[in-house]
Coordinates of C-alpha atoms and ligand atoms in Angstrom, one line a residue:
M4 CA 9.3 -8.2 16.8
D5 CA 8.9 -4.8 15.2
F6 CA 7.4 -4.6 11.7
I7 CA 9.6 -3.6 8.9
S8 CA 8.6 -2.6 5.4
V9 CA 8.8 -4.9 2.4
K10 CA 11.5 -2.7 0.9
E11 CA 13.6 -3.2 4.1
A12 CA 13.1 -6.9 3.9
F13 CA 14.8 -7.3 0.6
G14 CA 18.4 -8.4 1.2
R15 CA 17.8 -8.9 4.9
A16 CA 19.0 -12.1 6.4
G17 CA 16.9 -13.9 9.0
E18 CA 13.6 -13.5 10.8
V19 CA 11.3 -10.5 9.9
A20 CA 7.8 -9.3 10.8
L21 CA 5.8 -7.8 7.9
R22 CA 2.2 -6.6 7.3
G23 CA 0.2 -5.7 4.3
W24 CA -2.2 -6.9 1.7
C25 CA -2.3 -10.1 -0.4
S26 CA -2.1 -8.9 -4.0
R27 CA -1.9 -12.4 -5.3
V28 CA -2.7 -15.8 -3.7
R29 CA -1.7 -19.1 -5.3
T30 CA -2.3 -22.5 -3.6
Q31 CA -0.3 -25.6 -4.4
K32 CA -0.7 -29.0 -2.6
N33 CA 1.2 -28.2 0.6
I34 CA 2.2 -24.7 0.0
V35 CA 0.5 -21.3 -0.3
F36 CA 2.2 -18.5 -2.1
V37 CA 1.2 -15.0 -1.3
V38 CA 2.5 -11.8 -2.9
L39 CA 2.5 -9.4 0.0
R40 CA 2.1 -5.7 -0.8
D41 CA 2.7 -2.7 1.4
G42 CA 3.4 1.0 0.8
S43 CA 7.0 0.3 -0.2
G44 CA 6.7 -2.7 -2.6
S45 CA 5.8 -6.4 -2.9
I46 CA 7.5 -9.6 -1.9
Q47 CA 6.6 -13.3 -2.2
V48 CA 5.8 -15.2 0.9
A49 CA 5.5 -19.0 1.0
F50 CA 3.5 -20.7 3.8
K51 CA 4.5 -24.4 3.8
E52 CA 2.7 -27.1 5.6
G53 CA 4.9 -28.2 8.4
D54 CA 6.8 -24.9 8.5
V55 CA 3.8 -23.2 10.0
S56 CA 1.3 -24.5 12.5
A57 CA -1.7 -26.5 11.2
D58 CA -3.9 -23.6 12.2
A59 CA -1.8 -21.1 10.4
F60 CA -1.7 -23.2 7.3
K61 CA -5.5 -23.5 7.2
R62 CA -5.7 -19.7 7.5
A63 CA -3.2 -19.3 4.7
S64 CA -5.2 -21.6 2.4
E65 CA -8.3 -19.5 3.0
L66 CA -6.7 -16.2 2.1
T67 CA -8.3 -14.2 -0.7
V68 CA -6.9 -11.4 -2.9
E69 CA -6.6 -8.1 -0.9
S70 CA -7.0 -9.7 2.5
S71 CA -4.9 -7.9 5.1
I72 CA -2.4 -9.9 7.1
T73 CA 0.6 -9.8 9.5
L74 CA 3.2 -12.4 9.5
T75 CA 6.7 -13.4 10.6
G76 CA 9.1 -15.4 8.5
A77 CA 12.7 -15.8 7.3
V78 CA 13.9 -13.9 4.3
R79 CA 16.1 -15.9 1.8
K80 CA 17.4 -15.4 -1.6
D81 CA 15.4 -17.3 -4.2
D82 CA 16.0 -16.5 -7.9
R83 CA 12.6 -18.0 -8.8
A84 CA 10.8 -15.4 -6.7
P85 CA 9.9 -12.0 -8.2
G86 CA 12.6 -9.5 -7.0
G87 CA 14.9 -12.4 -6.1
Y88 CA 13.9 -12.8 -2.5
E89 CA 11.2 -14.9 -0.7
V90 CA 9.9 -15.0 2.8
Q91 CA 9.4 -18.4 4.3
G92 CA 6.4 -17.9 6.5
R93 CA 6.5 -19.0 10.2
T94 CA 3.4 -17.3 11.7
L95 CA 0.3 -15.7 10.1
D96 CA -2.4 -13.5 11.5
V97 CA -5.3 -12.5 9.3
V98 CA -6.5 -9.0 10.0
H99 CA -9.3 -9.0 7.5
V100 CA -10.5 -11.6 5.0
A101 CA -11.4 -9.6 1.9
E102 CA -14.6 -10.2 0.0
R103 CA -14.3 -11.4 -3.6
F104 CA -12.2 -8.6 -5.2
P105 CA -14.1 -7.2 -8.3
I106 CA -10.9 -6.5 -10.3
V107 CA -9.8 -9.4 -12.3
K108 CA -7.9 -9.5 -15.6
D109 CA -9.4 -8.0 -18.8
K110 CA -11.8 -5.6 -17.3
S111 CA -12.8 -2.6 -19.5
P112 CA -11.3 0.9 -18.9
E113 CA -14.8 2.1 -17.9
F114 CA -15.2 -0.6 -15.3
L115 CA -11.8 0.2 -13.9
L116 CA -12.8 3.9 -13.6
D117 CA -16.0 2.9 -11.7
V118 CA -13.9 1.0 -9.2
R119 CA -11.0 3.5 -9.2
H120 CA -11.0 3.5 -5.4
L121 CA -9.9 -0.2 -5.6
W122 CA -7.9 0.0 -8.9
L123 CA -5.6 2.5 -7.1
R124 CA -4.0 -0.5 -5.5
S125 CA -2.5 -1.5 -8.9
E126 CA 1.2 -1.2 -9.4
Q127 CA 0.8 1.3 -12.2
I128 CA -1.1 3.9 -10.2
A129 CA 1.2 3.5 -7.2
N130 CA 4.3 4.1 -9.5
V131 CA 2.7 7.2 -11.0
T132 CA 1.8 8.5 -7.6
V133 CA 5.4 8.1 -6.4
V134 CA 6.6 10.0 -9.5
K135 CA 4.1 12.8 -8.8
D136 CA 5.2 13.0 -5.2
T137 CA 8.8 13.3 -6.3
L138 CA 8.3 15.9 -8.9
M139 CA 6.1 18.1 -6.6
S140 CA 8.7 17.8 -3.9
A141 CA 11.5 18.7 -6.4
A142 CA 9.6 21.8 -7.4
R143 CA 9.1 22.9 -3.8
D144 CA 12.9 22.4 -3.2
W145 CA 13.7 24.4 -6.3
F146 CA 11.6 27.3 -5.2
R147 CA 13.0 27.3 -1.6
K148 CA 16.5 27.1 -2.9
N149 CA 15.9 30.1 -5.2
E150 CA 14.1 32.1 -2.5
W151 CA 10.6 32.2 -3.7
F152 CA 7.7 32.2 -1.2
E153 CA 5.0 29.5 -1.2
T154 CA 1.6 31.1 -0.8
T155 CA -2.1 30.1 -0.5
P156 CA -4.4 31.8 -3.0
P157 CA -8.2 31.2 -2.8
I158 CA -10.2 28.7 -4.8
I159 CA -13.5 30.5 -4.6
T160 CA -13.2 33.6 -6.8
A161 CA -15.2 36.5 -8.2
S162 CA -13.6 36.7 -11.6
A163 CA -12.4 34.5 -14.4
A164 CA -8.7 34.5 -15.1
E165 CA -8.8 32.4 -18.3
G166 CA -12.1 33.4 -19.9
G167 CA -15.8 32.6 -19.2
S168 CA -16.2 29.6 -21.5
T169 CA -14.6 27.1 -19.2
I170 CA -15.6 28.4 -15.8
F171 CA -17.5 26.5 -13.2
E172 CA -20.1 28.7 -11.5
I173 CA -21.2 28.1 -7.9
D174 CA -24.0 29.6 -5.8
Y175 CA -22.3 31.6 -3.1
F176 CA -25.2 32.4 -0.6
G177 CA -27.3 33.7 -3.5
D178 CA -24.4 35.4 -5.4
K179 CA -22.5 34.0 -8.3
A180 CA -19.0 32.8 -7.6
Y181 CA -16.6 30.7 -9.6
L182 CA -14.1 27.9 -9.0
S183 CA -10.6 29.1 -9.7
Q184 CA -9.1 28.5 -13.1
S185 CA -5.8 30.0 -12.1
A186 CA -4.3 31.7 -9.1
Q187 CA -2.5 34.1 -11.3
M188 CA -4.3 37.3 -10.4
Y189 CA -3.9 36.6 -6.7
L190 CA -0.2 35.8 -7.1
E191 CA 0.2 39.1 -8.9
A192 CA -1.2 40.9 -5.8
L193 CA 1.3 39.0 -3.7
I194 CA 4.4 40.1 -5.6
F195 CA 4.1 43.6 -4.0
P196 CA 5.0 42.4 -0.5
L197 CA 7.1 39.4 -1.4
E198 CA 8.4 39.9 -5.0
R199 CA 8.8 36.1 -5.8
V200 CA 5.8 33.9 -5.0
W201 CA 4.3 30.6 -6.1
A202 CA 1.5 28.2 -5.2
I203 CA 0.2 24.8 -6.1
T204 CA -3.6 24.8 -6.1
P205 CA -6.4 22.9 -7.7
S206 CA -7.6 24.6 -10.9
F207 CA -11.0 23.9 -12.5
R208 CA -11.9 24.0 -16.2
A209 CA -15.3 23.1 -17.5
E210 CA -13.7 21.6 -20.6
T211 CA -16.4 20.1 -22.8
S212 CA -14.0 18.5 -25.3
R213 CA -12.9 14.9 -24.7
T214 CA -9.1 14.8 -25.0
T215 CA -6.3 12.8 -23.5
R216 CA -4.8 16.0 -21.9
H217 CA -7.7 17.8 -20.2
L218 CA -9.1 17.3 -16.8
T219 CA -11.8 19.4 -15.3
E220 CA -9.9 19.5 -12.0
Y221 CA -6.1 19.5 -12.0
W222 CA -3.2 20.6 -9.9
H223 CA -1.7 23.9 -11.1
L224 CA 1.7 25.1 -10.1
E225 CA 2.0 28.8 -10.7
A226 CA 4.7 31.4 -10.1
E227 CA 4.8 35.1 -10.4
A228 CA 7.7 37.6 -9.8
A229 CA 8.3 41.3 -9.8
W230 CA 11.0 42.7 -12.1
L231 CA 11.0 39.6 -14.2
D232 CA 10.7 40.1 -18.0
Q233 CA 9.6 37.4 -20.4
E234 CA 13.1 36.2 -21.2
A235 CA 14.0 35.7 -17.5
N236 CA 10.6 34.1 -17.0
M237 CA 11.6 31.4 -19.5
R238 CA 14.9 30.8 -17.8
V239 CA 13.0 30.2 -14.5
Q240 CA 10.7 27.7 -16.2
E241 CA 13.5 25.7 -17.9
S242 CA 15.5 25.6 -14.7
L243 CA 12.5 24.4 -12.7
V244 CA 11.3 21.8 -15.2
S245 CA 14.9 20.4 -15.5
A246 CA 15.2 20.2 -11.7
M247 CA 11.9 18.2 -11.6
A248 CA 13.1 15.9 -14.4
Q249 CA 16.5 15.3 -12.8
A250 CA 14.9 14.4 -9.5
V251 CA 12.5 12.0 -11.0
G252 CA 15.1 10.5 -13.3
K253 CA 17.4 9.8 -10.4
Q254 CA 15.0 8.9 -7.6
C255 CA 12.3 7.0 -9.5
A256 CA 14.3 4.9 -11.9
E257 CA 12.6 1.7 -10.9
Q258 CA 9.1 3.2 -11.2
L259 CA 9.9 4.8 -14.5
R260 CA 11.2 1.6 -16.0
A261 CA 8.0 -0.3 -14.9
L262 CA 6.0 2.4 -16.6
G263 CA 8.0 2.0 -19.9
R264 CA 10.0 5.3 -19.6
D265 CA 13.8 5.1 -19.7
P266 CA 15.1 7.3 -16.8
A267 CA 17.9 8.4 -19.2
D268 CA 15.3 10.4 -21.2
L269 CA 14.6 12.6 -18.2
L270 CA 18.3 13.0 -17.2
K271 CA 18.8 14.6 -20.6
I272 CA 16.4 17.4 -19.7
K273 CA 18.7 20.3 -18.9
P274 CA 18.7 24.0 -19.8
P275 CA 18.6 25.7 -22.2
F276 CA 15.4 24.8 -24.1
K277 CA 15.0 25.8 -27.7
R278 CA 12.9 29.0 -28.4
I279 CA 11.0 29.6 -31.6
T280 CA 8.6 32.4 -32.3
Y281 CA 5.0 31.7 -33.2
D282 CA 5.7 33.3 -36.6
D283 CA 8.5 30.8 -37.2
A284 CA 6.4 27.9 -36.0
I285 CA 3.7 28.7 -38.6
E286 CA 6.4 28.8 -41.3
I287 CA 7.8 25.4 -40.1
L288 CA 4.4 23.9 -40.0
K289 CA 3.6 25.1 -43.6
K290 CA 6.8 23.6 -44.8
K291 CA 5.8 20.3 -43.2
G292 CA 2.7 20.5 -45.4
M293 CA 0.2 21.3 -42.6
D294 CA -2.8 23.4 -43.2
V295 CA -2.2 26.4 -40.8
K296 CA -2.3 30.1 -41.2
W297 CA -1.0 33.0 -39.0
G298 CA -3.6 33.7 -36.3
D299 CA -4.6 30.0 -35.7
D300 CA -4.1 28.5 -32.3
L301 CA -1.7 25.5 -32.3
R302 CA -3.5 22.2 -31.8
T303 CA -2.1 18.9 -30.5
E304 CA -1.1 17.8 -34.1
E305 CA 0.8 21.1 -34.6
E306 CA 2.5 20.9 -31.3
R307 CA 3.5 17.4 -32.0
A308 CA 5.0 18.4 -35.4
L309 CA 7.0 21.2 -33.8
V310 CA 8.8 18.9 -31.4
E311 CA 9.5 16.2 -33.9
G312 CA 13.1 15.0 -33.2
E313 CA 13.4 17.1 -30.0
E314 CA 14.5 15.4 -26.8
K315 CA 13.8 18.4 -24.6
P316 CA 10.8 20.7 -24.4
I317 CA 10.7 23.8 -26.6
F318 CA 9.2 27.3 -26.1
V319 CA 6.9 28.8 -28.7
T320 CA 7.0 32.6 -28.1
N321 CA 5.1 35.7 -29.0
Y322 CA 1.6 34.3 -30.0
P323 CA -0.9 36.6 -31.7
A324 CA -2.7 38.7 -29.0
H325 CA -6.2 37.7 -30.0
I326 CA -5.7 34.0 -29.3
K327 CA -4.2 34.7 -25.8
A328 CA -5.5 36.0 -22.5
F329 CA -6.4 39.7 -21.8
Y330 CA -3.6 40.2 -19.3
M331 CA -0.6 39.5 -21.5
K332 CA 1.7 42.4 -22.4
L333 CA 1.3 43.6 -26.0
N334 CA 4.6 43.6 -28.0
P335 CA 5.8 46.8 -29.8
D336 CA 4.5 45.3 -33.0
G337 CA 0.9 45.8 -31.7
K338 CA -0.1 42.3 -32.9
T339 CA 1.7 39.7 -30.7
V340 CA 2.1 39.3 -26.9
A341 CA 5.2 38.7 -24.7
C342 CA 4.3 35.1 -23.9
A343 CA 5.5 31.5 -24.3
D344 CA 4.1 28.1 -24.1
M345 CA 6.4 25.3 -23.2
I346 CA 5.8 22.2 -25.4
A347 CA 6.9 18.8 -24.1
P348 CA 8.7 16.4 -26.5
E349 CA 7.1 13.2 -27.9
G350 CA 3.8 14.8 -28.6
F351 CA 2.8 15.3 -24.9
G352 CA 1.9 18.9 -25.8
E353 CA 1.8 22.1 -23.8
I354 CA 2.9 21.8 -20.2
I355 CA 3.4 25.5 -19.3
G356 CA 1.7 28.8 -20.3
G357 CA 3.4 31.9 -19.2
S358 CA 3.8 35.6 -20.1
Q359 CA 4.9 39.0 -19.1
R360 CA 1.8 40.9 -17.7
S361 CA 0.3 44.0 -19.2
E362 CA 0.5 47.2 -17.2
D363 CA -2.0 49.0 -19.4
I364 CA -5.4 49.2 -17.7
E365 CA -7.1 50.6 -20.8
Y366 CA -5.8 47.8 -23.1
M367 CA -6.9 45.1 -20.6
K368 CA -10.4 46.8 -20.3
K369 CA -10.8 46.8 -24.0
R370 CA -9.9 43.1 -24.2
L371 CA -12.2 42.1 -21.4
K372 CA -15.1 44.2 -22.8
A373 CA -14.7 42.3 -26.1
E374 CA -15.0 39.1 -24.2
G375 CA -18.2 40.2 -22.5
A376 CA -16.7 40.2 -19.0
N377 CA -18.1 42.2 -16.2
L378 CA -15.4 44.8 -15.6
K379 CA -16.6 45.5 -12.0
N380 CA -15.1 42.1 -10.9
Y381 CA -11.7 43.2 -12.2
E382 CA -11.4 46.5 -10.4
W383 CA -9.3 45.1 -7.6
Y384 CA -6.9 43.6 -10.3
F385 CA -6.6 47.0 -12.0
D386 CA -5.6 48.5 -8.6
L387 CA -2.5 46.4 -8.9
R388 CA -1.5 48.7 -11.9
R389 CA -2.5 51.8 -9.9
F390 CA -0.2 51.5 -6.9
G391 CA 3.4 50.9 -7.7
S392 CA 3.0 48.9 -10.9
V393 CA 6.2 47.2 -12.0
P394 CA 7.2 44.9 -14.9
H395 CA 6.3 41.4 -13.9
S396 CA 5.8 37.9 -15.3
G397 CA 4.7 34.5 -14.3
F398 CA 3.5 31.1 -15.6
G399 CA 1.4 28.1 -14.8
L400 CA 2.4 24.5 -15.1
G401 CA -0.1 21.6 -15.2
I402 CA 1.2 19.0 -12.8
E403 CA -0.7 16.1 -14.4
R404 CA 0.5 17.2 -17.8
V405 CA 4.1 16.8 -16.6
V406 CA 3.3 13.5 -14.8
R407 CA 1.8 12.2 -18.1
W408 CA 4.9 13.2 -20.0
F409 CA 7.4 11.8 -17.4
C410 CA 5.5 8.5 -17.0
K411 CA 4.6 8.2 -20.8
L412 CA 0.9 7.8 -20.1
E413 CA -1.6 7.5 -22.8
H414 CA -4.2 9.5 -21.0
I415 CA -3.9 12.3 -18.4
R416 CA -6.6 10.7 -16.2
D417 CA -4.0 8.2 -15.1
A418 CA -1.8 11.0 -13.8
T419 CA -4.2 11.5 -10.8
P420 CA -5.8 9.1 -8.4
F421 CA -9.4 10.3 -8.8
P422 CA -9.7 11.9 -12.3
R423 CA -12.5 14.4 -12.9
T424 CA -13.5 14.5 -16.6
L425 CA -16.4 15.6 -18.7
N426 CA -18.6 12.7 -17.7
R427 CA -17.1 11.5 -14.4
F428 CA -16.9 12.8 -10.8
Y429 CA -17.5 9.4 -9.1
P430 CA -15.8 7.9 -7.1
Ligands
NSS250 O1 -4.5 28.3 -19.2 S1 -3.1 28.2 -19.0 O2 -2.3 28.0 -20.2 N1 -2.5 29.5 -18.3 C1 -3.0 29.9 -17.1 O3 -3.9 29.5 -16.5 C2 -2.2 31.1 -16.6 N2 -3.1 32.0 -15.8 C3 -1.1 30.6 -15.7 C4 -0.2 31.7 -15.1 O4 0.4 32.4 -15.9 N3 -0.2 31.8 -13.8 O5 -2.9 27.0 -18.1 C5 -1.6 26.7 -17.6 C6 -1.2 25.2 -17.7 C7 -1.3 24.7 -19.1 O6 0.0 24.9 -19.7 C8 -1.5 23.2 -18.8 O7 -0.3 22.6 -18.4 C9 -2.4 23.2 -17.6 O8 -2.2 24.5 -17.0 N4 -3.8 23.0 -18.0 C10 -4.5 21.9 -17.8 N5 -4.1 20.7 -17.3 C11 -5.0 19.7 -17.2 N6 -6.3 19.8 -17.6 C12 -6.7 21.0 -18.1 N7 -8.0 21.1 -18.5 C13 -5.8 22.1 -18.2 N8 -5.9 23.3 -18.7 C14 -4.6 23.9 -18.5

């Protein structure tokens, strides 16, 4: 008999062959209950003395948590079983008897991170991983439908895109190189042959603050387009994020509910998103009694206050130039830049940073000098302004930030299977 998946077994009548892992094993007098897990879900299997051979019953009674097995049996409706169906086991083959599984109830979060390679088998991480798969796939579909090209920028780089303070340095055969913080500058180069380009790459940030929204390695979705001004840039972002939310809301309803997120919350995410200027944001925050002044960067508390009562993300636009990166286009007021951060509802904070790019080499040099950057490493980037420079814009979206928001996760580390944080890169 051909193996079918657990998902296919639900609602099926008659004999099936299944294979997977025993996520739970419970023995009663003459019956062994196993919760069988495979890549598609879990189903209860009952091996009853008399229904199976004496040998098979003995093997069933010796099963341990996470043992791998193959079996045949008959699916039948059983309201007492989780999911409403149960398999009555007929035959059982044990592929591997697992050693004593170290994860039992009430283990500390630190311990669970130490055994992350095993903890991955938990339902929660599996559900999050399915959501992540769905939203990345939805993003890819969106770009293809709208005729953007997916590209492959490098990870080993010579210059910092987002400032020297959070950059990982590596030894490159005796030279200094850096792990990419952002593919932006490379995507900017790629707009000249292709106009609309995007990429998903790992980005690295040597973040020394311990927060629930920073990883030192994360997946970064970035897009860049020629002839796109900042207003059109925001329209791209709201359309893309809405498409991701719609796909997850529709295709992952079951996973979302298990994670404590109502899928209806995501189905409400549709353009347009509200836009407020940084100037207005400061006034709003002051009225709420918060201690902020013009020129301060917005912290988590302030972002949370700004989205109070909102169901959709909002854009905060036109931040002061001095708290933003050197490459953002200066507005005519000479003080602010043509940029926007997209802030997720419910206090999940910034999920996108984007801007129109400066075309003024002297301005960018001045900014970089003030940061103490080595201008030599940016010569190639300035070339992009020397040979057919055009107005252009782009943005970067933190995949794990969006996963955290969609899945309502306390901590961003649960948005990725092997989180890298300030004090952890094992396993
Ligand atoms: O620093 S950003 O705000 N902007 C850039 O890197 C631009 N160069 C992107 C571009 O225009 N192409 O980072 C963009 C997003 C930010 O909004 C977060 O969602 C995410 O990247 N981000 C992070 N996610 C997880 N962990 C960390 N440490 C992190 N830093 C940024």
